Tab-separated table of C-alpha atoms and ligand atoms in Angstrom:
chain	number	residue	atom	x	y	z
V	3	UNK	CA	98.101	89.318	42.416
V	4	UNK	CA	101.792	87.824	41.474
V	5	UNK	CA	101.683	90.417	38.664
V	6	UNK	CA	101.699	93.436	40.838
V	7	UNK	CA	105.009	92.642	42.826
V	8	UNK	CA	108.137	93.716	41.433
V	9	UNK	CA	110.467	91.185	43.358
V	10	UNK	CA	110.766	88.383	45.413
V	11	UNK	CA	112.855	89.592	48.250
V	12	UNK	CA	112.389	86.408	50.523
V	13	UNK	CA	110.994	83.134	48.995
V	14	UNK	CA	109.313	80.720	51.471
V	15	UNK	CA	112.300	78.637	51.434
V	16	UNK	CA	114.286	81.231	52.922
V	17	UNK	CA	112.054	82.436	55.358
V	18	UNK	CA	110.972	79.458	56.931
V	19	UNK	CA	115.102	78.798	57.436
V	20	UNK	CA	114.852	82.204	58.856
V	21	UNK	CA	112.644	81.924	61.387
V	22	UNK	CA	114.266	78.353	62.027
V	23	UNK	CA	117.039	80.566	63.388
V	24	UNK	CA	115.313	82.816	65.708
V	25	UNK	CA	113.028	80.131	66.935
V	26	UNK	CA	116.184	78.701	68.217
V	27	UNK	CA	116.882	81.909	69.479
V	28	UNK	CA	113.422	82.337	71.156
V	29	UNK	CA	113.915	78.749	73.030
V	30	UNK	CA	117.326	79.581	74.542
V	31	UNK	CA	115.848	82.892	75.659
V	32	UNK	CA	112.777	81.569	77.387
V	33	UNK	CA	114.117	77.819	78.226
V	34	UNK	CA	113.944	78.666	82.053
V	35	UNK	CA	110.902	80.689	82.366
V	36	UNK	CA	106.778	80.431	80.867
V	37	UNK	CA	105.905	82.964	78.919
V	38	UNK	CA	103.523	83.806	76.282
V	39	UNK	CA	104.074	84.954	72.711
V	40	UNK	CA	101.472	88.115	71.765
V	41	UNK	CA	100.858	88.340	68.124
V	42	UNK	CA	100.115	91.773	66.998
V	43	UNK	CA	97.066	91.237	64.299
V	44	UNK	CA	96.369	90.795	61.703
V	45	UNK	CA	99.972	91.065	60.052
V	46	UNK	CA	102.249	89.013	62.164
V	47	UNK	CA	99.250	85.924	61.924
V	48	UNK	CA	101.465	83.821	59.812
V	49	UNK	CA	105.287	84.705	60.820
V	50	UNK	CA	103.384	83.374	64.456
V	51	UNK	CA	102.014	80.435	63.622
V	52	UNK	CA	105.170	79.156	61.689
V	53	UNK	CA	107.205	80.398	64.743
V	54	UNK	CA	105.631	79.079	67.437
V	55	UNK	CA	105.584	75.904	65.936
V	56	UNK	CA	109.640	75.572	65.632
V	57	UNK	CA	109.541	76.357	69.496
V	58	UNK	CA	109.584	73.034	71.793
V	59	UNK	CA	109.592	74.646	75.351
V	60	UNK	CA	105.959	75.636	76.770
V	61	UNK	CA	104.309	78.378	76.049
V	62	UNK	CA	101.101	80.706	75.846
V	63	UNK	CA	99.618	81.993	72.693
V	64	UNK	CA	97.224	85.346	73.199
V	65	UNK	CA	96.242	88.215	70.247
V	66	UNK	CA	96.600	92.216	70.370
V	67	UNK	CA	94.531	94.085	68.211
V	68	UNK	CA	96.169	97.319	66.565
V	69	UNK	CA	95.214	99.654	62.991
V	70	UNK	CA	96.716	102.488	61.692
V	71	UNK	CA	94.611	104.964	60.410
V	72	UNK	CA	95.707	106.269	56.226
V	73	UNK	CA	94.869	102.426	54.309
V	74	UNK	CA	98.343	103.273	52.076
V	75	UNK	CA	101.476	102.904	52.853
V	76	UNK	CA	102.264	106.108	55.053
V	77	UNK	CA	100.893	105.242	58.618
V	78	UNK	CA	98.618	107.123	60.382
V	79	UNK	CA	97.278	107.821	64.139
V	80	UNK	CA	97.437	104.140	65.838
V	81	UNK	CA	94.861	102.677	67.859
V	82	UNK	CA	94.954	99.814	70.103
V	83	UNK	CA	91.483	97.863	69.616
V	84	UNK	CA	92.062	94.875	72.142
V	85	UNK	CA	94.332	93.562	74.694
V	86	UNK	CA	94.684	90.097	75.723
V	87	UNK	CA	92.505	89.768	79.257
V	88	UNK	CA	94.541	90.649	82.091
V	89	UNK	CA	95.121	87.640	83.585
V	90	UNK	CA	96.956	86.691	80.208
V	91	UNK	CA	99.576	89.830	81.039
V	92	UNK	CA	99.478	90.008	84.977
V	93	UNK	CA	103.006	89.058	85.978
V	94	UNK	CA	103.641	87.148	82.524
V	95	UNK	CA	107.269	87.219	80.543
V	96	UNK	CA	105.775	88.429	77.042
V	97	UNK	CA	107.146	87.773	73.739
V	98	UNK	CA	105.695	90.559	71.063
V	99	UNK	CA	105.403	89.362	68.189
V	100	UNK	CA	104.807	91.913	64.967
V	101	UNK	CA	105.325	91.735	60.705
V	102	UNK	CA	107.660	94.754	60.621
V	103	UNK	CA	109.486	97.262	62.706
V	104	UNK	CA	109.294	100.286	60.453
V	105	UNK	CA	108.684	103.666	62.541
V	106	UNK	CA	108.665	101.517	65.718
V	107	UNK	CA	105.768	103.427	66.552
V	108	UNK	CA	103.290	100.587	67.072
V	109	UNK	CA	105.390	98.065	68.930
V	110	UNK	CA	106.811	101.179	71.565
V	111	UNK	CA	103.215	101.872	71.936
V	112	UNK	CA	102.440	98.278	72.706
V	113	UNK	CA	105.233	97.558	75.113
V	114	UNK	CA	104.933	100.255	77.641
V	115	UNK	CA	100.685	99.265	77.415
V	116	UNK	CA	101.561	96.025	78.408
V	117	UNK	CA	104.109	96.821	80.833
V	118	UNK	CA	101.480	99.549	81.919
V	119	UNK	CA	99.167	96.214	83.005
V	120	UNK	CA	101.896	94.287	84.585
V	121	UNK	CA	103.658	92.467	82.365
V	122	UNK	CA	106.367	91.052	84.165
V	123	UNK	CA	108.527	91.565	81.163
V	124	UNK	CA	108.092	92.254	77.271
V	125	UNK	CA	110.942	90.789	74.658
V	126	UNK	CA	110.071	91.983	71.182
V	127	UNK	CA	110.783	89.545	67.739
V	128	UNK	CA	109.628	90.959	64.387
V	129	UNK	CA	109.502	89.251	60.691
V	130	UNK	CA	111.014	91.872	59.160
V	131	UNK	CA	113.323	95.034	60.535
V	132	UNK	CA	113.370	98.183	58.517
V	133	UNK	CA	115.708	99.961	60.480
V	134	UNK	CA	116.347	103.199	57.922
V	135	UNK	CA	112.734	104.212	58.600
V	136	UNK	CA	112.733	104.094	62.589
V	137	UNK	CA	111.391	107.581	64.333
V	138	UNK	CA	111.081	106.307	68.373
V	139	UNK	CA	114.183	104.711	70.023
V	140	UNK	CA	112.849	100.915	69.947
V	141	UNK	CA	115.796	97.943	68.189
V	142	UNK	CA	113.625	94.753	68.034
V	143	UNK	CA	115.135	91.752	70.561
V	144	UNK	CA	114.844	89.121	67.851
V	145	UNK	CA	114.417	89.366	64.108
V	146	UNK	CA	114.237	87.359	61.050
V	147	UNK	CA	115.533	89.923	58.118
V	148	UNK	CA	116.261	93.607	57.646
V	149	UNK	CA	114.839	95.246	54.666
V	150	UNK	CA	115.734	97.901	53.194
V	151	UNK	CA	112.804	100.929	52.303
V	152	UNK	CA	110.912	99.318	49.847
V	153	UNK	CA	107.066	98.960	50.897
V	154	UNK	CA	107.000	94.863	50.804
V	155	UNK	CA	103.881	92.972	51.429
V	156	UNK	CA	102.945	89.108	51.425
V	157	UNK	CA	103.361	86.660	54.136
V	158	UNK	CA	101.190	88.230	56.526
V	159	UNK	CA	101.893	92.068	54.636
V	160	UNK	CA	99.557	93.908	53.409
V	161	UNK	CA	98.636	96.800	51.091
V	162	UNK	CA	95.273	98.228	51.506
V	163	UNK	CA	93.637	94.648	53.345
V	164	UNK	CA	95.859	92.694	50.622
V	165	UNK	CA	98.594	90.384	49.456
V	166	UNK	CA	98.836	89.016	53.003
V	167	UNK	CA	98.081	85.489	51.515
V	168	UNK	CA	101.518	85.817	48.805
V	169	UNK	CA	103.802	83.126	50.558
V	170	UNK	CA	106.592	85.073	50.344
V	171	UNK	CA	107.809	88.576	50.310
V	172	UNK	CA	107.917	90.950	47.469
V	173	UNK	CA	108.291	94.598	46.544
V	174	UNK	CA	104.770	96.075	45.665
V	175	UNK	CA	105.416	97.516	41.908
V	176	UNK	CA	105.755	101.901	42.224
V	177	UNK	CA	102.414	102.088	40.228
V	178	UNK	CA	100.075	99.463	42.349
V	179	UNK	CA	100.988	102.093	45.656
V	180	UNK	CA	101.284	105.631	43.585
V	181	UNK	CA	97.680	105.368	42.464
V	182	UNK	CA	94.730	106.410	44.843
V	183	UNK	CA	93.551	102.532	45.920
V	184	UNK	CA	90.295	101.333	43.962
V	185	UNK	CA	88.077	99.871	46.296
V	186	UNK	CA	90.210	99.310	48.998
V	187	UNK	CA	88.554	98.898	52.676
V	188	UNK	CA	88.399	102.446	54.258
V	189	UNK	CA	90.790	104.368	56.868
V	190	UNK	CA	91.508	101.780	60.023
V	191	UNK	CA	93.178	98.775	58.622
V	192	UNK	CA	94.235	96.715	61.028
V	193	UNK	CA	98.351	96.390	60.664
E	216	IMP	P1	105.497	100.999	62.753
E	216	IMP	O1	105.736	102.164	61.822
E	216	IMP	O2	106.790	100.390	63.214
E	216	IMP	O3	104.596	101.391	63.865
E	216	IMP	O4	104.762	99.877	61.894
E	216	IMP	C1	103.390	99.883	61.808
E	216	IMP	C2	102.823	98.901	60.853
E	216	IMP	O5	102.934	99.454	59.549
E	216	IMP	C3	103.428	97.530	60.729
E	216	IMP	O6	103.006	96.619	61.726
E	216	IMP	C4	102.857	97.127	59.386
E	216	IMP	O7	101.526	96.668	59.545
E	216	IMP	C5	102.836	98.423	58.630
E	216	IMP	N1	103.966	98.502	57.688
E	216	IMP	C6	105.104	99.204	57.804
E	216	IMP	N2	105.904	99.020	56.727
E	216	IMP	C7	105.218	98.164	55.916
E	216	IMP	C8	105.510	97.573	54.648
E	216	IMP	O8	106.558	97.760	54.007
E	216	IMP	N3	104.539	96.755	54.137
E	216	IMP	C9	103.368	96.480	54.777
E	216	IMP	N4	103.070	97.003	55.970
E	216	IMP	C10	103.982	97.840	56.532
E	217	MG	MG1	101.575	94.886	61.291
C-alpha cells in the first residue's frame, strides 16, 4: 500500500498538531452553546474521532451518510443515503464535519439539507481544503490544511474504497489513478 503513494504531504505528527489547533478553535466557537459535530462518512471517520477528542466543552456526536457516484477520482452525481434522526437536527447548532473541501459540492448540498430540517445553525470544519478546485461558493469555517490539486488519500482518504487506513497523507502515484481500477468496489462509494 506504502508503495503506491508518491509523498508524504502530512505525517501523523503534523496532523494531529493540526487539528490540536482547530480543536481549540472549535471550543472557543461553541464554549457558550451545545451543539453537535456531524461527521460526513465514511471519509471524515478518523479526522472526527481525533477531533472530538481534543474538544473539552459538551457535545453531541451523530453520522451523515453521502457517495459520489464515478469510484475514481473525478466525482460524480451525489447522493445523500442517511440523515441523523430529526430530533438530532431540530433546533441544534451543527458542526459539519468532512475529509476535504474540493468542489464544495457535497458539503453545500449538506448544509442547506440540514438547515432545510431545522438546524438551528450549521458551522462547517474540514481535514483538508483544496481551494483551486472549488465550483459552488462554499469557504469551509474551520480547517486543518490546504492542499494543493494533487488527489491525496490516507487518513480517512480514499481511492476506490482504499488507503483510508495510511496514517497520514500522501499523493497517490499518477499510474495507481491513470489505470482503469482492478477490482475496485463498483459506482457509489461512499466519500
Ligand atoms: P466535493 O467535491 O467538495 O463535493 O468533495 C466530495 C468528496 O470527494 C470528498 O468528501 C472526498 O470524499 C472526495 N475527494 C475529493 N478530493 C479528494 C482527494 O484528493 N482524495 C480523496 N477523496 C477526495
Ligand atoms: Mg469525503
Amino acid at each position: 500500500m506504502q508503495d503506491d503513494i508518491d509523498r508524504i504531504l502530512f505525517s501523523e505528527t503534523q496532523i494531529l498538531e493540526g487539528i490540536d489547533r482547530v480543536a481549540r478553535e472549535v471550543t472557543g466557537r461553541f464554549a457558550d452553546r451545545p451543539f453537535t459535530v456531524v461527521s460526513v462518512l465514511k471519509g471524515s471517520c478518523i479526522f472526527a474521532a481525533d477531533l472530538i477528542r481534543r474538544i473539552p466543552i459538551p457535545l453531541e456526536l451523530a453520522f451523515v451518510g453521502a457517495s459520489s457516484y464515478g469510484g475514481g477520482t473525478v466525482a460524480g452525481d451525489l447522493s445523500v443515503n442517511f440523515f441523523p434522526a430529526g430530533h438530532e437536527i431540530e433546533g441544534r447548532h451543527l458542526l459539519l464535519v468532512d475529509d476535504i473541501l474540493d468542489t464544495g459540492r457535497t458539503l453545500q448540498r449538506l448544509k442547506s439539507e440540514l438547515l432545510g430540517r431545522g438546524a438551528a445553525s450549521v458551522s462547517t470544519c474540514v481535514f483538508l481544503d483544496k481551494p483551486s478546485r472549488r465550483s459552488v461558493e462554499l469557504e469551509a469555517d474551520l480547517r486543518v490544511f490546504e492542499v494543493e490539486d494533487l488527489f491525496v488519500v490516507g487518513y480517512g482518504l480514499d481511492y476506490a474504497g482504499r488507503y483510508r487506513n495510511l496514517p497520514f497523507v500522501g499523493a497517490l502515484r499518477q499510474e495507481i489513478f491513470s489505470a482503469p481500477a482492478q477490482d475496485a468496489p463498483g459506482p457509489g462509494r461512499a466519500t
